[in-house]
Amino acid sequence: MKLNTVITVFLVEVYVISSEYITRPCGQDLSNLWLDVVAVVDNSQGMTNDGLTAIAANIASVFSDGTKIGTNSNDPRTTRLGLVTYSSNATKNAYLDKFQSIDDLYDNIFTDLATVSQTDDSNLETGLEAAEEILEAGKNEKRKFYKKLILIYASTFNRNGEAISIANRLKSAGTKLVTVAYDQGGGDEQLADGAYRKYSNGYVGSQLLLRTNLDPIPSVLFGLHLPSRWCLYSTTDEFTQHKHDFIFDSIKNTRGFQVPYSYHIGLTLSNGSWSWDRPNGWEQPVVQHWFGWDSGFPISTSSRTSGANFGNGSDAEWQNIGAMNIGLNYVCETATCDTDNYCSTDQLDEI
């Protein structure tokens, strides 16, 4: 049996074309946050006791807007939080399973971040190594696809090749690193090192966590020679020329597609109007504003109720074809994972 190719497109960008064309907005519900986070806090003399207290308050507050801390068998949308302090050496104050509620966090974070150490040394590499070990120890099959975030609260950064190497290793494994530059007046410009994303106001807000949680699930690029209705979540749409071009550029760089290009999109004739196919129960938006029809199309016939792109190496245009009698590659689209759209391991296995 000949196998054709399916490409799944993940669109984080929100397209607002008109009052009729509006895609699902990204989730903003902190009570449904699902992450694994390790806070790595510099507790050297340069941080000061007041600085540590401010950091403890920031960590407590950013998770206090309904975020479910710990693990809960009845609701997978939870966030685990680990804690590392470091100066010349690092201490693993909390592994990912220690805090099982926001009250646990409140009861421990201010104690763990109460007093600076007795040294001016601030060796970030020891803190990153400890954070890496906490993430490794916390590996869980049910949470293997959860986004991982390391928050680095630092008062200084002595440029060190080992710290950069560890940071790059963590990033290559999919972990996001954010440096919160807690400047106590020294103006340490080295905190802006390119290995980390820098926040210079000493404060992490909820939007950072929401952006971290916003992420597409992995894709599988091979599917059977079937019409586009076999997409597992949703066929794509081409609301605009920009999106049409984005999809075309993507398929040109996808193994299995070749010139002349031909691939199903979510274009279907329903009740006399061309619309974008959506799963059962979803609104089926009528095509409007921008049309990508090839010259002479659509052909008015009841036997050609499916739309597909056909083209050469420079562009592709819509043609209407029979829904079940032509087997083509096809392009699918799925909503990104976020606080409103939890992506389970079952979904990952189905793709």
PDB file of N, CA and C in Angstrom, residues 31-111:
ATOM      1  N   SER A  31      -4.922  28.658  37.265  1.00  0.00           N
ATOM      2  CA  SER A  31      -5.334  27.516  38.082  1.00  0.00           C
ATOM      3  C   SER A  31      -5.159  26.206  37.326  1.00  0.00           C
ATOM      4  N   ASN A  32      -4.979  26.279  36.012  1.00  0.00           N
ATOM      5  CA  ASN A  32      -4.763  25.084  35.208  1.00  0.00           C
ATOM      6  C   ASN A  32      -3.334  24.963  34.699  1.00  0.00           C
ATOM      7  N   LEU A  33      -2.412  25.677  35.316  1.00  0.00           N
ATOM      8  CA  LEU A  33      -1.015  25.632  34.910  1.00  0.00           C
ATOM      9  C   LEU A  33      -0.466  24.217  35.121  1.00  0.00           C
ATOM     10  N   TRP A  34       0.244  23.687  34.135  1.00  0.00           N
ATOM     11  CA  TRP A  34       0.873  22.367  34.300  1.00  0.00           C
ATOM     12  C   TRP A  34       2.317  22.413  33.808  1.00  0.00           C
ATOM     13  N   LEU A  35       3.212  22.523  34.784  1.00  0.00           N
ATOM     14  CA  LEU A  35       4.642  22.683  34.545  1.00  0.00           C
ATOM     15  C   LEU A  35       5.431  21.921  35.603  1.00  0.00           C
ATOM     16  N   ASP A  36       6.705  21.725  35.332  1.00  0.00           N
ATOM     17  CA  ASP A  36       7.683  21.327  36.344  1.00  0.00           C
ATOM     18  C   ASP A  36       8.716  22.445  36.419  1.00  0.00           C
ATOM     19  N   VAL A  37       8.841  23.055  37.595  1.00  0.00           N
ATOM     20  CA  VAL A  37       9.662  24.255  37.767  1.00  0.00           C
ATOM     21  C   VAL A  37      10.684  24.019  38.873  1.00  0.00           C
ATOM     22  N   VAL A  38      11.898  24.464  38.652  1.00  0.00           N
ATOM     23  CA  VAL A  38      12.914  24.490  39.717  1.00  0.00           C
ATOM     24  C   VAL A  38      13.397  25.922  39.860  1.00  0.00           C
ATOM     25  N   ALA A  39      13.270  26.465  41.066  1.00  0.00           N
ATOM     26  CA  ALA A  39      13.815  27.790  41.369  1.00  0.00           C
ATOM     27  C   ALA A  39      15.235  27.610  41.901  1.00  0.00           C
ATOM     28  N   VAL A  40      16.188  28.294  41.289  1.00  0.00           N
ATOM     29  CA  VAL A  40      17.600  28.224  41.672  1.00  0.00           C
ATOM     30  C   VAL A  40      17.986  29.604  42.187  1.00  0.00           C
ATOM     31  N   VAL A  41      18.246  29.699  43.495  1.00  0.00           N
ATOM     32  CA  VAL A  41      18.390  31.002  44.153  1.00  0.00           C
ATOM     33  C   VAL A  41      19.810  31.180  44.693  1.00  0.00           C
ATOM     34  N   ASP A  42      20.427  32.240  44.286  1.00  0.00           N
ATOM     35  CA  ASP A  42      21.739  32.656  44.797  1.00  0.00           C
ATOM     36  C   ASP A  42      21.554  33.157  46.236  1.00  0.00           C
ATOM     37  N   ASN A  43      22.178  32.483  47.197  1.00  0.00           N
ATOM     38  CA  ASN A  43      22.085  32.955  48.579  1.00  0.00           C
ATOM     39  C   ASN A  43      23.453  33.374  49.120  1.00  0.00           C
ATOM     40  N   SER A  44      24.303  33.847  48.201  1.00  0.00           N
ATOM     41  CA  SER A  44      25.593  34.378  48.634  1.00  0.00           C
ATOM     42  C   SER A  44      25.385  35.717  49.337  1.00  0.00           C
ATOM     43  N   GLN A  45      26.449  36.255  49.930  1.00  0.00           N
ATOM     44  CA  GLN A  45      26.365  37.513  50.669  1.00  0.00           C
ATOM     45  C   GLN A  45      25.818  38.652  49.799  1.00  0.00           C
ATOM     46  N   GLY A  46      26.114  38.594  48.490  1.00  0.00           N
ATOM     47  CA  GLY A  46      25.676  39.664  47.613  1.00  0.00           C
ATOM     48  C   GLY A  46      24.170  39.766  47.456  1.00  0.00           C
ATOM     49  N   MET A  47      23.441  38.701  47.784  1.00  0.00           N
ATOM     50  CA  MET A  47      21.987  38.735  47.637  1.00  0.00           C
ATOM     51  C   MET A  47      21.334  39.518  48.772  1.00  0.00           C
ATOM     52  N   THR A  48      21.877  39.465  49.975  1.00  0.00           N
ATOM     53  CA  THR A  48      21.369  40.060  51.219  1.00  0.00           C
ATOM     54  C   THR A  48      20.100  39.357  51.702  1.00  0.00           C
ATOM     55  N   ASN A  49      19.876  39.452  53.019  1.00  0.00           N
ATOM     56  CA  ASN A  49      18.689  38.817  53.607  1.00  0.00           C
ATOM     57  C   ASN A  49      17.399  39.423  53.062  1.00  0.00           C
ATOM     58  N   ASP A  50      17.407  40.737  52.883  1.00  0.00           N
ATOM     59  CA  ASP A  50      16.213  41.390  52.327  1.00  0.00           C
ATOM     60  C   ASP A  50      15.941  40.911  50.906  1.00  0.00           C
ATOM     61  N   GLY A  51      16.999  40.709  50.153  1.00  0.00           N
ATOM     62  CA  GLY A  51      16.831  40.209  48.793  1.00  0.00           C
ATOM     63  C   GLY A  51      16.224  38.817  48.779  1.00  0.00           C
ATOM     64  N   LEU A  52      16.696  37.946  49.680  1.00  0.00           N
ATOM     65  CA  LEU A  52      16.127  36.596  49.757  1.00  0.00           C
ATOM     66  C   LEU A  52      14.647  36.631  50.130  1.00  0.00           C
ATOM     67  N   THR A  53      14.291  37.499  51.057  1.00  0.00           N
ATOM     68  CA  THR A  53      12.883  37.615  51.457  1.00  0.00           C
ATOM     69  C   THR A  53      12.019  38.064  50.290  1.00  0.00           C
ATOM     70  N   ALA A  54      12.542  39.009  49.505  1.00  0.00           N
ATOM     71  CA  ALA A  54      11.798  39.481  48.338  1.00  0.00           C
ATOM     72  C   ALA A  54      11.623  38.370  47.307  1.00  0.00           C
ATOM     73  N   ILE A  55      12.640  37.546  47.131  1.00  0.00           N
ATOM     74  CA  ILE A  55      12.550  36.434  46.184  1.00  0.00           C
ATOM     75  C   ILE A  55      11.551  35.394  46.670  1.00  0.00           C
ATOM     76  N   ALA A  56      11.588  35.090  47.979  1.00  0.00           N
ATOM     77  CA  ALA A  56      10.618  34.150  48.534  1.00  0.00           C
ATOM     78  C   ALA A  56       9.196  34.641  48.309  1.00  0.00           C
ATOM     79  N   ALA A  57       8.991  35.935  48.506  1.00  0.00           N
ATOM     80  CA  ALA A  57       7.657  36.508  48.295  1.00  0.00           C
ATOM     81  C   ALA A  57       7.245  36.418  46.829  1.00  0.00           C
ATOM     82  N   ASN A  58       8.202  36.650  45.923  1.00  0.00           N
ATOM     83  CA  ASN A  58       7.898  36.547  44.493  1.00  0.00           C
ATOM     84  C   ASN A  58       7.519  35.123  44.110  1.00  0.00           C
ATOM     85  N   ILE A  59       8.300  34.139  44.559  1.00  0.00           N
ATOM     86  CA  ILE A  59       8.005  32.743  44.235  1.00  0.00           C
ATOM     87  C   ILE A  59       6.640  32.346  44.781  1.00  0.00           C
ATOM     88  N   ALA A  60       6.354  32.744  46.014  1.00  0.00           N
ATOM     89  CA  ALA A  60       5.063  32.399  46.617  1.00  0.00           C
ATOM     90  C   ALA A  60       3.908  33.062  45.879  1.00  0.00           C
ATOM     91  N   SER A  61       4.089  34.320  45.511  1.00  0.00           N
ATOM     92  CA  SER A  61       2.975  35.051  44.905  1.00  0.00           C
ATOM     93  C   SER A  61       2.673  34.602  43.486  1.00  0.00           C
ATOM     94  N   VAL A  62       3.708  34.257  42.721  1.00  0.00           N
ATOM     95  CA  VAL A  62       3.483  33.924  41.324  1.00  0.00           C
ATOM     96  C   VAL A  62       2.700  32.627  41.167  1.00  0.00           C
ATOM     97  N   PHE A  63       2.743  31.768  42.199  1.00  0.00           N
ATOM     98  CA  PHE A  63       1.993  30.520  42.157  1.00  0.00           C
ATOM     99  C   PHE A  63       0.718  30.574  42.995  1.00  0.00           C
ATOM    100  N   SER A  64       0.375  31.733  43.505  1.00  0.00           N
ATOM    101  CA  SER A  64      -0.729  31.821  44.464  1.00  0.00           C
ATOM    102  C   SER A  64      -2.080  32.138  43.838  1.00  0.00           C
ATOM    103  N   ASP A  65      -2.109  32.270  42.513  1.00  0.00           N
ATOM    104  CA  ASP A  65      -3.366  32.629  41.848  1.00  0.00           C
ATOM    105  C   ASP A  65      -4.120  31.375  41.406  1.00  0.00           C
ATOM    106  N   GLY A  66      -4.281  30.444  42.328  1.00  0.00           N
ATOM    107  CA  GLY A  66      -5.052  29.237  42.057  1.00  0.00           C
ATOM    108  C   GLY A  66      -4.267  28.076  41.487  1.00  0.00           C
ATOM    109  N   THR A  67      -2.970  28.258  41.232  1.00  0.00           N
ATOM    110  CA  THR A  67      -2.175  27.162  40.679  1.00  0.00           C
ATOM    111  C   THR A  67      -2.154  25.987  41.637  1.00  0.00           C
ATOM    112  N   LYS A  68      -2.407  24.789  41.117  1.00  0.00           N
ATOM    113  CA  LYS A  68      -2.426  23.580  41.942  1.00  0.00           C
ATOM    114  C   LYS A  68      -1.000  23.046  42.050  1.00  0.00           C
ATOM    115  N   ILE A  69      -0.441  23.131  43.255  1.00  0.00           N
ATOM    116  CA  ILE A  69       0.938  22.715  43.500  1.00  0.00           C
ATOM    117  C   ILE A  69       0.975  21.242  43.901  1.00  0.00           C
ATOM    118  N   GLY A  70       1.893  20.488  43.317  1.00  0.00           N
ATOM    119  CA  GLY A  70       2.045  19.071  43.662  1.00  0.00           C
ATOM    120  C   GLY A  70       1.503  18.186  42.560  1.00  0.00           C
ATOM    121  N   THR A  71       1.050  17.011  42.934  1.00  0.00           N
ATOM    122  CA  THR A  71       0.457  16.074  41.985  1.00  0.00           C
ATOM    123  C   THR A  71      -0.925  15.693  42.483  1.00  0.00           C
ATOM    124  N   ASN A  72      -1.819  15.443  41.549  1.00  0.00           N
ATOM    125  CA  ASN A  72      -3.200  15.107  41.890  1.00  0.00           C
ATOM    126  C   ASN A  72      -3.697  14.105  40.855  1.00  0.00           C
ATOM    127  N   SER A  73      -4.033  12.892  41.306  1.00  0.00           N
ATOM    128  CA  SER A  73      -4.450  11.845  40.379  1.00  0.00           C
ATOM    129  C   SER A  73      -5.749  12.188  39.675  1.00  0.00           C
ATOM    130  N   ASN A  74      -6.529  13.104  40.256  1.00  0.00           N
ATOM    131  CA  ASN A  74      -7.814  13.464  39.668  1.00  0.00           C
ATOM    132  C   ASN A  74      -7.722  14.611  38.673  1.00  0.00           C
ATOM    133  N   ASP A  75      -6.604  15.302  38.665  1.00  0.00           N
ATOM    134  CA  ASP A  75      -6.434  16.440  37.756  1.00  0.00           C
ATOM    135  C   ASP A  75      -4.959  16.549  37.375  1.00  0.00           C
ATOM    136  N   PRO A  76      -4.619  16.258  36.128  1.00  0.00           N
ATOM    137  CA  PRO A  76      -3.204  16.311  35.726  1.00  0.00           C
ATOM    138  C   PRO A  76      -2.668  17.722  35.576  1.00  0.00           C
ATOM    139  N   ARG A  77      -3.547  18.721  35.596  1.00  0.00           N
ATOM    140  CA  ARG A  77      -3.098  20.105  35.390  1.00  0.00           C
ATOM    141  C   ARG A  77      -2.578  20.669  36.708  1.00  0.00           C
ATOM    142  N   THR A  78      -1.389  20.225  37.071  1.00  0.00           N
ATOM    143  CA  THR A  78      -0.743  20.660  38.310  1.00  0.00           C
ATOM    144  C   THR A  78       0.682  21.092  38.004  1.00  0.00           C
ATOM    145  N   THR A  79       1.261  21.822  38.937  1.00  0.00           N
ATOM    146  CA  THR A  79       2.641  22.286  38.804  1.00  0.00           C
ATOM    147  C   THR A  79       3.464  21.803  39.982  1.00  0.00           C
ATOM    148  N   ARG A  80       4.592  21.187  39.677  1.00  0.00           N
ATOM    149  CA  ARG A  80       5.541  20.789  40.717  1.00  0.00           C
ATOM    150  C   ARG A  80       6.650  21.831  40.782  1.00  0.00           C
ATOM    151  N   LEU A  81       7.095  22.100  42.002  1.00  0.00           N
ATOM    152  CA  LEU A  81       8.116  23.126  42.208  1.00  0.00           C
ATOM    153  C   LEU A  81       9.243  22.581  43.065  1.00  0.00           C
ATOM    154  N   GLY A  82      10.449  22.660  42.556  1.00  0.00           N
ATOM    155  CA  GLY A  82      11.643  22.317  43.322  1.00  0.00           C
ATOM    156  C   GLY A  82      12.407  23.578  43.686  1.00  0.00           C
ATOM    157  N   LEU A  83      13.325  23.461  44.637  1.00  0.00           N
ATOM    158  CA  LEU A  83      14.081  24.631  45.099  1.00  0.00           C
ATOM    159  C   LEU A  83      15.534  24.262  45.343  1.00  0.00           C
ATOM    160  N   VAL A  84      16.435  25.097  44.816  1.00  0.00           N
ATOM    161  CA  VAL A  84      17.876  24.966  45.021  1.00  0.00           C
ATOM    162  C   VAL A  84      18.409  26.304  45.501  1.00  0.00           C
ATOM    163  N   THR A  85      19.286  26.284  46.502  1.00  0.00           N
ATOM    164  CA  THR A  85      20.047  27.480  46.860  1.00  0.00           C
ATOM    165  C   THR A  85      21.523  27.202  46.600  1.00  0.00           C
ATOM    166  N   TYR A  86      22.244  28.255  46.252  1.00  0.00           N
ATOM    167  CA  TYR A  86      23.651  28.047  45.948  1.00  0.00           C
ATOM    168  C   TYR A  86      24.460  29.282  46.322  1.00  0.00           C
ATOM    169  N   SER A  87      25.699  29.041  46.699  1.00  0.00           N
ATOM    170  CA  SER A  87      26.721  30.082  46.846  1.00  0.00           C
ATOM    171  C   SER A  87      28.013  29.452  46.349  1.00  0.00           C
ATOM    172  N   SER A  88      28.912  29.043  47.246  1.00  0.00           N
ATOM    173  CA  SER A  88      30.077  28.285  46.782  1.00  0.00           C
ATOM    174  C   SER A  88      29.679  26.866  46.406  1.00  0.00           C
ATOM    175  N   ASN A  89      28.662  26.324  47.102  1.00  0.00           N
ATOM    176  CA  ASN A  89      28.107  25.012  46.817  1.00  0.00           C
ATOM    177  C   ASN A  89      26.587  25.134  46.753  1.00  0.00           C
ATOM    178  N   ALA A  90      25.942  24.078  46.311  1.00  0.00           N
ATOM    179  CA  ALA A  90      24.490  24.105  46.162  1.00  0.00           C
ATOM    180  C   ALA A  90      23.817  23.183  47.172  1.00  0.00           C
ATOM    181  N   THR A  91      22.610  23.545  47.564  1.00  0.00           N
ATOM    182  CA  THR A  91      21.774  22.726  48.448  1.00  0.00           C
ATOM    183  C   THR A  91      20.448  22.460  47.752  1.00  0.00           C
ATOM    184  N   LYS A  92      20.047  21.194  47.724  1.00  0.00           N
ATOM    185  CA  LYS A  92      18.736  20.834  47.163  1.00  0.00           C
ATOM    186  C   LYS A  92      17.710  20.949  48.289  1.00  0.00           C
ATOM    187  N   ASN A  93      17.083  22.098  48.390  1.00  0.00           N
ATOM    188  CA  ASN A  93      16.126  22.343  49.467  1.00  0.00           C
ATOM    189  C   ASN A  93      14.827  21.575  49.273  1.00  0.00           C
ATOM    190  N   ALA A  94      14.408  21.394  48.033  1.00  0.00           N
ATOM    191  CA  ALA A  94      13.137  20.706  47.788  1.00  0.00           C
ATOM    192  C   ALA A  94      13.181  20.009  46.439  1.00  0.00           C
ATOM    193  N   TYR A  95      12.910  18.702  46.458  1.00  0.00           N
ATOM    194  CA  TYR A  95      12.703  17.980  45.211  1.00  0.00           C
ATOM    195  C   TYR A  95      11.288  18.267  44.705  1.00  0.00           C
ATOM    196  N   LEU A  96      10.993  17.816  43.505  1.00  0.00           N
ATOM    197  CA  LEU A  96       9.736  18.202  42.863  1.00  0.00           C
ATOM    198  C   LEU A  96       8.489  17.694  43.583  1.00  0.00           C
ATOM    199  N   ASP A  97       8.618  16.657  44.367  1.00  0.00           N
ATOM    200  CA  ASP A  97       7.438  16.101  45.034  1.00  0.00           C
ATOM    201  C   ASP A  97       7.296  16.556  46.488  1.00  0.00           C
ATOM    202  N   LYS A  98       8.135  17.473  46.944  1.00  0.00           N
ATOM    203  CA  LYS A  98       8.053  17.898  48.342  1.00  0.00           C
ATOM    204  C   LYS A  98       6.812  18.741  48.609  1.00  0.00           C
ATOM    205  N   PHE A  99       6.581  19.742  47.787  1.00  0.00           N
ATOM    206  CA  PHE A  99       5.442  20.637  48.002  1.00  0.00           C
ATOM    207  C   PHE A  99       4.199  20.036  47.334  1.00  0.00           C
ATOM    208  N   GLN A 100       3.189  19.744  48.147  1.00  0.00           N
ATOM    209  CA  GLN A 100       1.963  19.139  47.633  1.00  0.00           C
ATOM    210  C   GLN A 100       0.757  20.067  47.740  1.00  0.00           C
ATOM    211  N   SER A 101       0.998  21.297  48.075  1.00  0.00           N
ATOM    212  CA  SER A 101      -0.073  22.301  48.114  1.00  0.00           C
ATOM    213  C   SER A 101       0.573  23.673  48.187  1.00  0.00           C
ATOM    214  N   ILE A 102      -0.220  24.696  47.953  1.00  0.00           N
ATOM    215  CA  ILE A 102       0.306  26.054  48.073  1.00  0.00           C
ATOM    216  C   ILE A 102       0.677  26.351  49.519  1.00  0.00           C
ATOM    217  N   ASP A 103      -0.025  25.739  50.467  1.00  0.00           N
ATOM    218  CA  ASP A 103       0.320  25.931  51.877  1.00  0.00           C
ATOM    219  C   ASP A 103       1.689  25.337  52.197  1.00  0.00           C
ATOM    220  N   ASP A 104       2.001  24.169  51.603  1.00  0.00           N
ATOM    221  CA  ASP A 104       3.340  23.596  51.776  1.00  0.00           C
ATOM    222  C   ASP A 104       4.401  24.579  51.292  1.00  0.00           C
ATOM    223  N   LEU A 105       4.127  25.215  50.165  1.00  0.00           N
ATOM    224  CA  LEU A 105       5.076  26.183  49.622  1.00  0.00           C
ATOM    225  C   LEU A 105       5.242  27.358  50.574  1.00  0.00           C
ATOM    226  N   TYR A 106       4.128  27.907  51.037  1.00  0.00           N
ATOM    227  CA  TYR A 106       4.196  29.035  51.974  1.00  0.00           C
ATOM    228  C   TYR A 106       4.969  28.661  53.239  1.00  0.00           C
ATOM    229  N   ASP A 107       4.734  27.442  53.737  1.00  0.00           N
ATOM    230  CA  ASP A 107       5.333  27.025  55.011  1.00  0.00           C
ATOM    231  C   ASP A 107       6.837  26.834  54.919  1.00  0.00           C
ATOM    232  N   ASN A 108       7.364  26.628  53.721  1.00  0.00           N
ATOM    233  CA  ASN A 108       8.780  26.288  53.588  1.00  0.00           C
ATOM    234  C   ASN A 108       9.627  27.349  52.889  1.00  0.00           C
ATOM    235  N   ILE A 109       9.057  28.074  51.948  1.00  0.00           N
ATOM    236  CA  ILE A 109       9.883  28.928  51.100  1.00  0.00           C
ATOM    237  C   ILE A 109      10.541  30.056  51.885  1.00  0.00           C
ATOM    238  N   PHE A 110       9.825  30.638  52.843  1.00  0.00           N
ATOM    239  CA  PHE A 110      10.408  31.749  53.603  1.00  0.00           C
ATOM    240  C   PHE A 110      11.460  31.258  54.593  1.00  0.00           C
ATOM    241  N   THR A 111      11.323  30.011  55.045  1.00  0.00           N
ATOM    242  CA  THR A 111      12.355  29.430  55.915  1.00  0.00           C
ATOM    243  C   THR A 111      13.606  29.093  55.124  1.00  0.00           C
TER     244      THR A 111
END
